[in-house]
Each structure stands twice: as structure tokens, then as C-alpha cells.
CSV table of N, CA, C and O in Angstrom, one decimal:
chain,number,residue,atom,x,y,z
A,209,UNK,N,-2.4,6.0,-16.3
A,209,UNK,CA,-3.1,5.9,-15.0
A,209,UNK,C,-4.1,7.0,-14.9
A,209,UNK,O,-3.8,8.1,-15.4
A,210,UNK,N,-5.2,6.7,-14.3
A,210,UNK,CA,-6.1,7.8,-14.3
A,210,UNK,C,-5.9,8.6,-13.2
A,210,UNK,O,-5.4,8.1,-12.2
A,211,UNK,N,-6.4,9.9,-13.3
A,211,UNK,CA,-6.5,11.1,-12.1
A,211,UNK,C,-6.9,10.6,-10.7
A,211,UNK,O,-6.0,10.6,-9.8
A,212,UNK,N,-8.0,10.1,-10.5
A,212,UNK,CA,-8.5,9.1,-9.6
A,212,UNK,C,-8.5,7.9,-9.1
A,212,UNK,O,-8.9,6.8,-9.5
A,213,UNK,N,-7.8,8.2,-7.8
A,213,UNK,CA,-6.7,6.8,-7.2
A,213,UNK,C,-8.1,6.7,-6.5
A,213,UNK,O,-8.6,7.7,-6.0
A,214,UNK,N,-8.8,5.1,-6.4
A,214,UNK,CA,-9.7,4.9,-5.4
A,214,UNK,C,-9.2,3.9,-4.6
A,214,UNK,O,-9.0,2.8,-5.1
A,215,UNK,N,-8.9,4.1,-3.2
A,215,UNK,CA,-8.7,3.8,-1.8
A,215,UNK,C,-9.3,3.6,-1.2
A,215,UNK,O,-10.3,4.4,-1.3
A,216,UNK,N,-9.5,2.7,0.0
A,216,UNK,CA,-10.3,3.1,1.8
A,216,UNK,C,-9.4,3.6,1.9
A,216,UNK,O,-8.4,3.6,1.1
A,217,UNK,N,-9.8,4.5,3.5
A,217,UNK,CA,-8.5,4.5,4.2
A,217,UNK,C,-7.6,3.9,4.7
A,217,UNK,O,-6.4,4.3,4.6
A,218,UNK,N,-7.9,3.1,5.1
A,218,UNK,CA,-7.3,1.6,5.5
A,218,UNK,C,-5.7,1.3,4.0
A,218,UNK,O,-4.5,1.3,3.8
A,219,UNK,N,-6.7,1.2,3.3
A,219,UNK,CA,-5.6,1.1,2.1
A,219,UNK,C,-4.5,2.0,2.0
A,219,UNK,O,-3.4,1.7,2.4
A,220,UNK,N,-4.7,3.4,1.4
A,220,UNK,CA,-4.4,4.3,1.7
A,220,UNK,C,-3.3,5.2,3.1
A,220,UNK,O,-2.4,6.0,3.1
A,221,UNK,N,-3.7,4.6,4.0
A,221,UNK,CA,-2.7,4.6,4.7
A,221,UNK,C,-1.6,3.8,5.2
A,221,UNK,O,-0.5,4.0,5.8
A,222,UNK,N,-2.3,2.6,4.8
A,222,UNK,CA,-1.1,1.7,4.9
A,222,UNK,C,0.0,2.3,3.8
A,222,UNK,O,1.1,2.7,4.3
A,223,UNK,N,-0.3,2.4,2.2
A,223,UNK,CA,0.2,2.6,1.2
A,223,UNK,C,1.5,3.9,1.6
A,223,UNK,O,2.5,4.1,1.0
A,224,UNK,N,0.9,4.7,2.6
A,224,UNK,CA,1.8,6.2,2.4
A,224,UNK,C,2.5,5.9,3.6
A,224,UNK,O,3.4,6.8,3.9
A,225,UNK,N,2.4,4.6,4.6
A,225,UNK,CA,3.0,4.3,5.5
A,225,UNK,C,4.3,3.6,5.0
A,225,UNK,O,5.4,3.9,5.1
A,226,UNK,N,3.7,2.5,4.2
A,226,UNK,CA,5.1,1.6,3.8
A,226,UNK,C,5.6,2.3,2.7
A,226,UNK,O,6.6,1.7,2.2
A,227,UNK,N,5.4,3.7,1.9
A,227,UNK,CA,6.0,3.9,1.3
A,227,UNK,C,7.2,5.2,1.7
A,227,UNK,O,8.1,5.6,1.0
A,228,UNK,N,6.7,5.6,3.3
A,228,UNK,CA,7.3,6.1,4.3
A,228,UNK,C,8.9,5.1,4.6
A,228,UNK,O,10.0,5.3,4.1
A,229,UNK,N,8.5,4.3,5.2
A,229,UNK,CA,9.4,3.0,5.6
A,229,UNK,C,9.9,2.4,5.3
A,229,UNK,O,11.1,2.1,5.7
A,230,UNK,N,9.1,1.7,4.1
A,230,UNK,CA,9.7,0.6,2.7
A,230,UNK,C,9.1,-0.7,3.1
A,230,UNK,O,9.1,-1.6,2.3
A,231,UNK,N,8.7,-0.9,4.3
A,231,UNK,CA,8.0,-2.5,4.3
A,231,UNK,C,7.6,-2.3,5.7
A,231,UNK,O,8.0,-1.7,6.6
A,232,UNK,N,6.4,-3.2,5.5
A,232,UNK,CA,5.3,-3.3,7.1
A,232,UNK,C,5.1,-5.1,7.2
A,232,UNK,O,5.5,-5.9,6.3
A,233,UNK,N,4.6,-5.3,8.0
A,233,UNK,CA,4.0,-6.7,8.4
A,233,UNK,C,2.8,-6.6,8.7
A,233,UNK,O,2.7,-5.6,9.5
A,234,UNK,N,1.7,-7.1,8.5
A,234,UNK,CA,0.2,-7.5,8.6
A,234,UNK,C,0.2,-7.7,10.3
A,234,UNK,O,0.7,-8.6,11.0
A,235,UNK,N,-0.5,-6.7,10.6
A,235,UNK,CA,-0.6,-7.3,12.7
A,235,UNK,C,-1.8,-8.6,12.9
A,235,UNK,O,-1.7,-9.7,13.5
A,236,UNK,N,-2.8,-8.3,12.1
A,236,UNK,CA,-3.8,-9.2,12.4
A,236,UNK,C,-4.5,-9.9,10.9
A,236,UNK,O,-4.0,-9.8,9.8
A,237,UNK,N,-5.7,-10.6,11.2
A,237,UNK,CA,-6.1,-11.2,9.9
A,237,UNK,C,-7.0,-10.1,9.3
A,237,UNK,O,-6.9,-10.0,8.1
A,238,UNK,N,-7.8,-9.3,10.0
A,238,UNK,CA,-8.2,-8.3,9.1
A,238,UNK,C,-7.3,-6.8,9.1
A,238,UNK,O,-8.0,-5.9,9.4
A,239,UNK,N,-5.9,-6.5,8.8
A,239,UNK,CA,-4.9,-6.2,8.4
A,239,UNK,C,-4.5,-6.7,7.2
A,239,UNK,O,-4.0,-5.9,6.3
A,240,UNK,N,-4.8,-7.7,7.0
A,240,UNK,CA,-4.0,-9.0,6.1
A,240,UNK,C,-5.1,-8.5,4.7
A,240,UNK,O,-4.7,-8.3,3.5
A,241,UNK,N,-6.3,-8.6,5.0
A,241,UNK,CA,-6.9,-8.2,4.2
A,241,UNK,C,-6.8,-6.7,3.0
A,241,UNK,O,-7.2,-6.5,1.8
A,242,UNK,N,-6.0,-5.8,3.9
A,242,UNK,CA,-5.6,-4.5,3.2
A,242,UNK,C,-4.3,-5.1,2.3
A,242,UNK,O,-4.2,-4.9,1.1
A,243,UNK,N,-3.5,-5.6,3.0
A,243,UNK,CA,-2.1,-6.1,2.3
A,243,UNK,C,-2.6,-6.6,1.0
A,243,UNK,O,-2.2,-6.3,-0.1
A,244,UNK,N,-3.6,-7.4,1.2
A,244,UNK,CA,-4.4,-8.7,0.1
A,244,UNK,C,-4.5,-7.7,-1.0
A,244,UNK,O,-4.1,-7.8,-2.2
A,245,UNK,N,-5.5,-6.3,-0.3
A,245,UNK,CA,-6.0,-6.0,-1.4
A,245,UNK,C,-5.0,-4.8,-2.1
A,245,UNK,O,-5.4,-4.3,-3.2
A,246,UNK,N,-4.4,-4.5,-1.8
A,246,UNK,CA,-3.2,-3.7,-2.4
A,246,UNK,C,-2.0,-4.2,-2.6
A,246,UNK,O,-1.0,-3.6,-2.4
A,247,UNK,N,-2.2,-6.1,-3.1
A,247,UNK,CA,-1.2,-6.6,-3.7
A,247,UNK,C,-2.1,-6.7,-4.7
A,247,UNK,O,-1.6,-6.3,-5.7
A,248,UNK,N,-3.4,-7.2,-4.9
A,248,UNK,CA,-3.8,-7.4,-5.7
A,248,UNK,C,-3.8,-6.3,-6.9
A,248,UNK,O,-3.9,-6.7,-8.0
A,249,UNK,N,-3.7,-5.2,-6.6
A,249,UNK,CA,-4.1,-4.2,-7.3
A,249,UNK,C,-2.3,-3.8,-8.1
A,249,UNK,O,-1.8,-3.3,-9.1
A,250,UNK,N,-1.8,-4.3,-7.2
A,250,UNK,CA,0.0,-4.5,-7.7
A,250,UNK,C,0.6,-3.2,-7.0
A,250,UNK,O,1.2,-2.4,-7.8
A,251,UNK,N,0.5,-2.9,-5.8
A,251,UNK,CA,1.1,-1.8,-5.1
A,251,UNK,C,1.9,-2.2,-4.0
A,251,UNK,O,2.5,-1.5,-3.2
A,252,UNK,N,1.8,-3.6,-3.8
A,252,UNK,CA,2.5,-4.0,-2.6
A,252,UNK,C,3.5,-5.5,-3.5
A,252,UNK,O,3.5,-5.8,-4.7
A,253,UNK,N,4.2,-5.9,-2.5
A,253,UNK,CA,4.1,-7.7,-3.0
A,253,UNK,C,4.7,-8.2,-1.7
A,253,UNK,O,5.2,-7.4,-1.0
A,254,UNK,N,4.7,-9.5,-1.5
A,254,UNK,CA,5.2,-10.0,-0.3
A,254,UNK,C,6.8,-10.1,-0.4
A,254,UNK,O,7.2,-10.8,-1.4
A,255,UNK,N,7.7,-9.6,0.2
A,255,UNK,CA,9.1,-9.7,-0.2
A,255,UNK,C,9.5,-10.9,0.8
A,255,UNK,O,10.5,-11.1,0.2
A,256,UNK,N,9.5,-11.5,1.4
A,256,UNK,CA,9.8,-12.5,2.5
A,256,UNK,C,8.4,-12.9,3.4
A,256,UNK,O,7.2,-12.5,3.3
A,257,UNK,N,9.2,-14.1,4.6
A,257,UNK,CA,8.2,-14.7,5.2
A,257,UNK,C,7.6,-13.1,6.3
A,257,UNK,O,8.2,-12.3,6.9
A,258,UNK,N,6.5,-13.2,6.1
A,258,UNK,CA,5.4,-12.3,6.8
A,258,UNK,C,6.3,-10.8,6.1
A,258,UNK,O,6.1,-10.0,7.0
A,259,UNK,N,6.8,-10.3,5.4
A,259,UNK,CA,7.3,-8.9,5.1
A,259,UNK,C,6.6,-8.5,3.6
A,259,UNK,O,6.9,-9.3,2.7
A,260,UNK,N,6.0,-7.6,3.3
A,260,UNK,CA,6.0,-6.9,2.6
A,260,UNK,C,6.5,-5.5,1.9
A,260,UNK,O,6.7,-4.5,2.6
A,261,UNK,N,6.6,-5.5,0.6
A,261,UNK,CA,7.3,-4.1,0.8
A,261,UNK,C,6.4,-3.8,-0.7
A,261,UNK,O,5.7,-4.6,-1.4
A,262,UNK,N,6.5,-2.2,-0.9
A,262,UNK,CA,5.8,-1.3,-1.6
A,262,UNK,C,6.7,-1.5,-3.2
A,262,UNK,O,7.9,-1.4,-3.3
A,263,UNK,N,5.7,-1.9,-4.3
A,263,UNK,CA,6.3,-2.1,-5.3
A,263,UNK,C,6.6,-0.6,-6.5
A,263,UNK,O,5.8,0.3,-6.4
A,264,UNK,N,7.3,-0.6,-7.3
A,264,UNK,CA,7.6,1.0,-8.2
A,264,UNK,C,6.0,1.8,-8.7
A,264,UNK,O,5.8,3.0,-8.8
A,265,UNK,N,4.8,0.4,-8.9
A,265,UNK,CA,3.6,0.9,-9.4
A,265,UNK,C,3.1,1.7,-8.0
A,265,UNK,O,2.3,2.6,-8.1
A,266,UNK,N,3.6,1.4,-6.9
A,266,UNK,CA,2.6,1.7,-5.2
A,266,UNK,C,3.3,3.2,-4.9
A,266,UNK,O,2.7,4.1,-4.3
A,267,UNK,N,4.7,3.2,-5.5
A,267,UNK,CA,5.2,4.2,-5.3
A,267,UNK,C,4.9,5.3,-6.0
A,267,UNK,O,4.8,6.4,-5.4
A,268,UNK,N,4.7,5.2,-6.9
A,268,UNK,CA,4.4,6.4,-8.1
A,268,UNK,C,2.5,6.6,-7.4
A,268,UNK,O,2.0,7.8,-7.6
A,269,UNK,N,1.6,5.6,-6.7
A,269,UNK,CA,0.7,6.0,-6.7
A,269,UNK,C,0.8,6.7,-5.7
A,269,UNK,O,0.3,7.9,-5.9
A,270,UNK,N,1.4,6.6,-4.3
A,270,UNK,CA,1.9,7.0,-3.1
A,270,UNK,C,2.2,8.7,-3.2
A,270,UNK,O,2.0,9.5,-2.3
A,271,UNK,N,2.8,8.7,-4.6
A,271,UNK,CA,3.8,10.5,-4.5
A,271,UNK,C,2.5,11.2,-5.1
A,271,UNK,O,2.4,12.4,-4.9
A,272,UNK,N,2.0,10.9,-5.6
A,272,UNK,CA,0.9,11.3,-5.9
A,272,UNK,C,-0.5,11.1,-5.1
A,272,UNK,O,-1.4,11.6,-5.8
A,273,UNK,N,-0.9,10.7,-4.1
A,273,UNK,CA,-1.2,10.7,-3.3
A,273,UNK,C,-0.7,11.9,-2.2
A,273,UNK,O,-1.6,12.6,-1.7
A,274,UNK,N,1.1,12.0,-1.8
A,274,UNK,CA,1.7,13.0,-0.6
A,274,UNK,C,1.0,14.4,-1.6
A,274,UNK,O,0.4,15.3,-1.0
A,275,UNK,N,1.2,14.3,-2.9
A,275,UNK,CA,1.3,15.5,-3.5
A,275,UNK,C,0.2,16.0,-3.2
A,275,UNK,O,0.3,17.2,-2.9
A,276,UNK,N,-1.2,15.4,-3.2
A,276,UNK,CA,-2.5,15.8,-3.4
A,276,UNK,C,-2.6,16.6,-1.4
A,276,UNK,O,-3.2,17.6,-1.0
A,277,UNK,N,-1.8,15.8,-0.8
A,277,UNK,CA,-2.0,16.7,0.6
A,277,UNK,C,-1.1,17.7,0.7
A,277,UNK,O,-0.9,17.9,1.9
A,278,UNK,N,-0.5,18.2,0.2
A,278,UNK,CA,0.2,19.4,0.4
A,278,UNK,C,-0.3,20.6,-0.1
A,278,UNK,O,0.3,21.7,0.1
């Protein structure tokens, strides 16, 4: 994996939220679109109806992510 995680914020915070928590739900359709795009990327996956949760690749990006803010 390279040095450079590229994120919005939008992404990004969702990411360090659900990996706070362990799983979030999409509030709206442009919501849905962050989910979309950080499943696509393999950091999320849908675990049930409307639940997602943060997958081992979202995690390792996540701690590294907290790390860079401390």
C-alpha cells in the first residue's frame, strides 16, 4: 500500500467513524454515495439490510489515518 491514502472528507470521515463504532447506515442518497465509494475501494462492505461495517483493508487504512493525526 502506498504512503498516500487519497480521501474526501466525506470519505474519510465516515472511514474513522465506522472504524470508531464498527458499523454506520447511509442517512440519505447522497450519503449512500460515500458508502458506494469506499466499498468500492474495499474499506467498507454491506453486512446486512441497510448496515455496513468497516472491512480488515478499511481498518489498517483507518490506523493509519488516527496515526497521521496525533
Amino acid at each position: 500500500m502506498s504512503d498516500r491514502i487519497r480521501l474526501t472528507p466525506a470519505m474519510r470521515d465516515l472511514l474513522l467513524d465506522m472504524y470508531a463504532t464498527g458499523s454506520a447506515y447511509p442517512i440519505d442518497r447522497n450519503h449512500q454515495r460515500t458508502f458506494d465509494a469506499l466499498e468500492a475501494l474495499d474499506y467498507i462492505e454491506h453486512a446486512s439490510w441497510g448496515r455496513w461495517q468497516i472491512t480488515p483493508l478499511g481498518e489498517t487504512v483507518a490506523k493509519k489515518l488516527t496515526e497521521r493525526n496525533q
